[in-house]
Short mmCIF file of C-alpha atoms in Angstrom, two decimals:
data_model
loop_
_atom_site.label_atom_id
_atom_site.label_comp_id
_atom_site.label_asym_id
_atom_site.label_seq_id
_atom_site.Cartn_x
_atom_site.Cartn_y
_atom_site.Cartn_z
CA UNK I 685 -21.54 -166.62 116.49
CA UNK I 686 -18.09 -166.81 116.04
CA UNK I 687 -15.81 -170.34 117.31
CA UNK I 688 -13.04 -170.47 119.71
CA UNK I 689 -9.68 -171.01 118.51
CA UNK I 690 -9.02 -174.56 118.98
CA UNK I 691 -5.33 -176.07 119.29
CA UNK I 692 -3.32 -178.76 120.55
CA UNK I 693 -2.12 -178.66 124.21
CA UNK I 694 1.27 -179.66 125.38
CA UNK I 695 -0.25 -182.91 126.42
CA UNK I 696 -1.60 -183.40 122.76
CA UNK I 697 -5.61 -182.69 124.51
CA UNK I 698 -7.78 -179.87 122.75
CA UNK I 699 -7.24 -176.66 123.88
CA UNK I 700 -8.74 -173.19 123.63
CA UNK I 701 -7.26 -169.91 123.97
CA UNK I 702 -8.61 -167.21 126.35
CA UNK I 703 -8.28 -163.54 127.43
CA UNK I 704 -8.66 -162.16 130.89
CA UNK I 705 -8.76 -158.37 131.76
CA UNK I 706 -7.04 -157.57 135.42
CA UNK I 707 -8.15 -153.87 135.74
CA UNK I 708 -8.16 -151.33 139.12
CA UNK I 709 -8.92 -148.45 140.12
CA UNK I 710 -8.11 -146.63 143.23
CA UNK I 711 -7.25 -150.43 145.30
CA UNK I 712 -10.74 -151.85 143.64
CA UNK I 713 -10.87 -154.39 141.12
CA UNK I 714 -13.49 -154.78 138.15
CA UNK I 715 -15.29 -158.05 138.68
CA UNK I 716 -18.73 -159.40 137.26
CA UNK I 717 -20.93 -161.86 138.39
CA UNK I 718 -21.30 -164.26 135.32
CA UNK I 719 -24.43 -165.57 133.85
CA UNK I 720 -23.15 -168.62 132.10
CA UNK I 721 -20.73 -171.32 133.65
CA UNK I 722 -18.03 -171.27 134.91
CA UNK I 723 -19.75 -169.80 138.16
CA UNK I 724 -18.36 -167.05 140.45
CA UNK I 725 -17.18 -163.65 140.16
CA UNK I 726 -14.48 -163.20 137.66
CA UNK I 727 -12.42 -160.50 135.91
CA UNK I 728 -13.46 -159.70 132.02
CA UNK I 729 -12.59 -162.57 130.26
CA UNK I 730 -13.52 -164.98 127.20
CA UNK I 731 -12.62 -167.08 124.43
CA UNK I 732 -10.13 -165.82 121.90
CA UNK I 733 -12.46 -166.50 118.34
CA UNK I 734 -10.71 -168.20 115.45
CA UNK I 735 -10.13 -164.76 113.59
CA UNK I 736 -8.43 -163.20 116.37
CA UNK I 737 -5.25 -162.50 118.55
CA UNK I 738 -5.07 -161.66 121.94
CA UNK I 739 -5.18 -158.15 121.97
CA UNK I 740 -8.11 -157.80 119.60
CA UNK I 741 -9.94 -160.99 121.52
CA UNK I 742 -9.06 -158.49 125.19
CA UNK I 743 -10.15 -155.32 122.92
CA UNK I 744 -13.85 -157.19 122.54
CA UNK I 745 -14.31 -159.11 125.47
CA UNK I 746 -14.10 -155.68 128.08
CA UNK I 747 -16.12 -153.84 125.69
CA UNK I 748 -18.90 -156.41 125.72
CA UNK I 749 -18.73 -157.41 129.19
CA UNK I 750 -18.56 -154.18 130.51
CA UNK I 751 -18.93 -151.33 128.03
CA UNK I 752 -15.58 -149.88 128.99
CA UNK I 753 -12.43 -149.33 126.54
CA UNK I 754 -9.29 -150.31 126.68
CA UNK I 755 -6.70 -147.36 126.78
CA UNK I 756 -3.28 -149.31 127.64
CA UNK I 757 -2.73 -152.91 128.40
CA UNK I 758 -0.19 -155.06 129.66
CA UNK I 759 0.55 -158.70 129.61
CA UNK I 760 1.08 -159.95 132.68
CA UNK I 761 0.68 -163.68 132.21
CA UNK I 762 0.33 -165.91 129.86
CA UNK I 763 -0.11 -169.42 130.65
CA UNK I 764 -1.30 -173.32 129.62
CA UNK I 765 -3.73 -174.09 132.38
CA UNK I 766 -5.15 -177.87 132.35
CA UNK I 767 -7.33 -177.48 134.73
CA UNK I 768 -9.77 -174.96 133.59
CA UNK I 769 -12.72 -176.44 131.81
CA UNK I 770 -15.42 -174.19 130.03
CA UNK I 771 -18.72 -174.08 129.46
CA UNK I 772 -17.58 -175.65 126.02
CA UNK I 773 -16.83 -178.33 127.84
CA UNK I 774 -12.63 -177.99 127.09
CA UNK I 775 -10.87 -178.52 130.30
CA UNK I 776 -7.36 -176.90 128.75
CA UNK I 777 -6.73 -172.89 128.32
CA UNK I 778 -3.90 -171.49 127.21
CA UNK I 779 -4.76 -168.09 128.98
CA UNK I 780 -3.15 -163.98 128.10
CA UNK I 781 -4.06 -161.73 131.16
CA UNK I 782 -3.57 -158.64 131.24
CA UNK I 783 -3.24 -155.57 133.24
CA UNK I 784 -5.54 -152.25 131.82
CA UNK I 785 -6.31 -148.93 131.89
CA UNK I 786 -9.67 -148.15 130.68
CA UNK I 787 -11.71 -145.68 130.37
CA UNK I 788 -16.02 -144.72 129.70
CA UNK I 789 -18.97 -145.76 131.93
CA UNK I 790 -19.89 -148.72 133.05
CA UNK I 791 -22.45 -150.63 131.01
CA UNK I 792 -23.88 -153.98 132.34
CA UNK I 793 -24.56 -156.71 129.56
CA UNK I 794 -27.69 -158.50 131.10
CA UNK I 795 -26.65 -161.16 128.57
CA UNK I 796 -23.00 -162.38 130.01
CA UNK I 797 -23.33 -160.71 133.65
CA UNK I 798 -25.72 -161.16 136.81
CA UNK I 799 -24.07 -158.10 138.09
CA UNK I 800 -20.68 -155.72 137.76
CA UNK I 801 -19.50 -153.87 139.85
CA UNK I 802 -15.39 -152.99 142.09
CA UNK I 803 -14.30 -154.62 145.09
CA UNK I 804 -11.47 -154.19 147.07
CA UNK I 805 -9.43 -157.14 148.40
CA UNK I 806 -11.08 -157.43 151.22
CA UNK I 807 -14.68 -157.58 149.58
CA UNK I 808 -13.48 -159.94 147.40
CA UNK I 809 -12.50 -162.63 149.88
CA UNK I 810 -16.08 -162.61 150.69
CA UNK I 811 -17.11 -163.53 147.38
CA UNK I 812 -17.57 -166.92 145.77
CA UNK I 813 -14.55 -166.11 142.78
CA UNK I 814 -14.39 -168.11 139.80
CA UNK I 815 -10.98 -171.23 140.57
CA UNK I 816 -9.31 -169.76 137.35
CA UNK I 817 -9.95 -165.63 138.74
CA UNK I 818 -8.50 -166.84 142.35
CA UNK I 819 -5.31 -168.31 140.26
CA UNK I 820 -5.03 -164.84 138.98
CA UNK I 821 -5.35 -162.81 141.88
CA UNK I 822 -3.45 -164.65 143.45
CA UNK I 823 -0.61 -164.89 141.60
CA UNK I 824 -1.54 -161.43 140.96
CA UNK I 825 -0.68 -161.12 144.99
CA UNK I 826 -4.34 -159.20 145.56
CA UNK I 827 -5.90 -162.52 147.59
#
């Protein structure tokens, strides 16, 4: 299994390097119900490994999660977040999401989700969403 990509944060704390997928279709957002920690419903996401960038790290992470593939993609933030602590323990991200366009059939990973499945807004403000995912749609302006 491959590592994270570990840096230096502005604050001099370890930091690892993440990838988050925002992607919609028809006013419904992609969103799966993680099996490991962080809890809550989130948008495709995961550690950037040591032998990646960003777009190849994105590139992975949807496929795996969901099964789907990534036809365009476009950054729409990129940020150091020192609040967000992982599974791994970190507590600082220095996070790329982006907006995408995908395309196949849906293929749940029993492995890394509980469930997948689209939501509009107003489903999703029923849902218990990962803090980092509510930062993003938020900011996003979709919650």
């Amino acid at each position: 299994m491959s590592k994270p990509k570990i840096s230096r944060s502005s604050k001099g704390k370890i930091m690892h390097y993440s990838v988050g997928a925002i992607i919609e279709i028809d006013g419904k957002y992609l969103l799966i119900d993680r099996v490991n920690p962080p809890p809550g419903f989130a948008g495709l996401a995961g550690h950037i490994d040591e032998d990646e960038n960003e777009i190849t790290a994105l590139l992975r992470e949807v496929q795996e999660e969901s099964g789907l593939r990534v036809v365009r993609h476009r950054l729409l933030f990129e940020e150091e977040l020192d609040w967000n602590r992982c599974s791994k323990g970190v507590g600082i991200h220095y996070w790329y999401v982006f907006e995408c366009d995908v395309e196949g059939g849906i293929s749940q990973n029993a492995r890394e989700t509980k469930s997948i499945g689209w939501y509009s807004p107003d489903e999703m403000r029923g849902l218990t969403v990962a803090p980092v995912w509510q930062y993003w749609f938020d900011k996003r302006g979709v919650l």
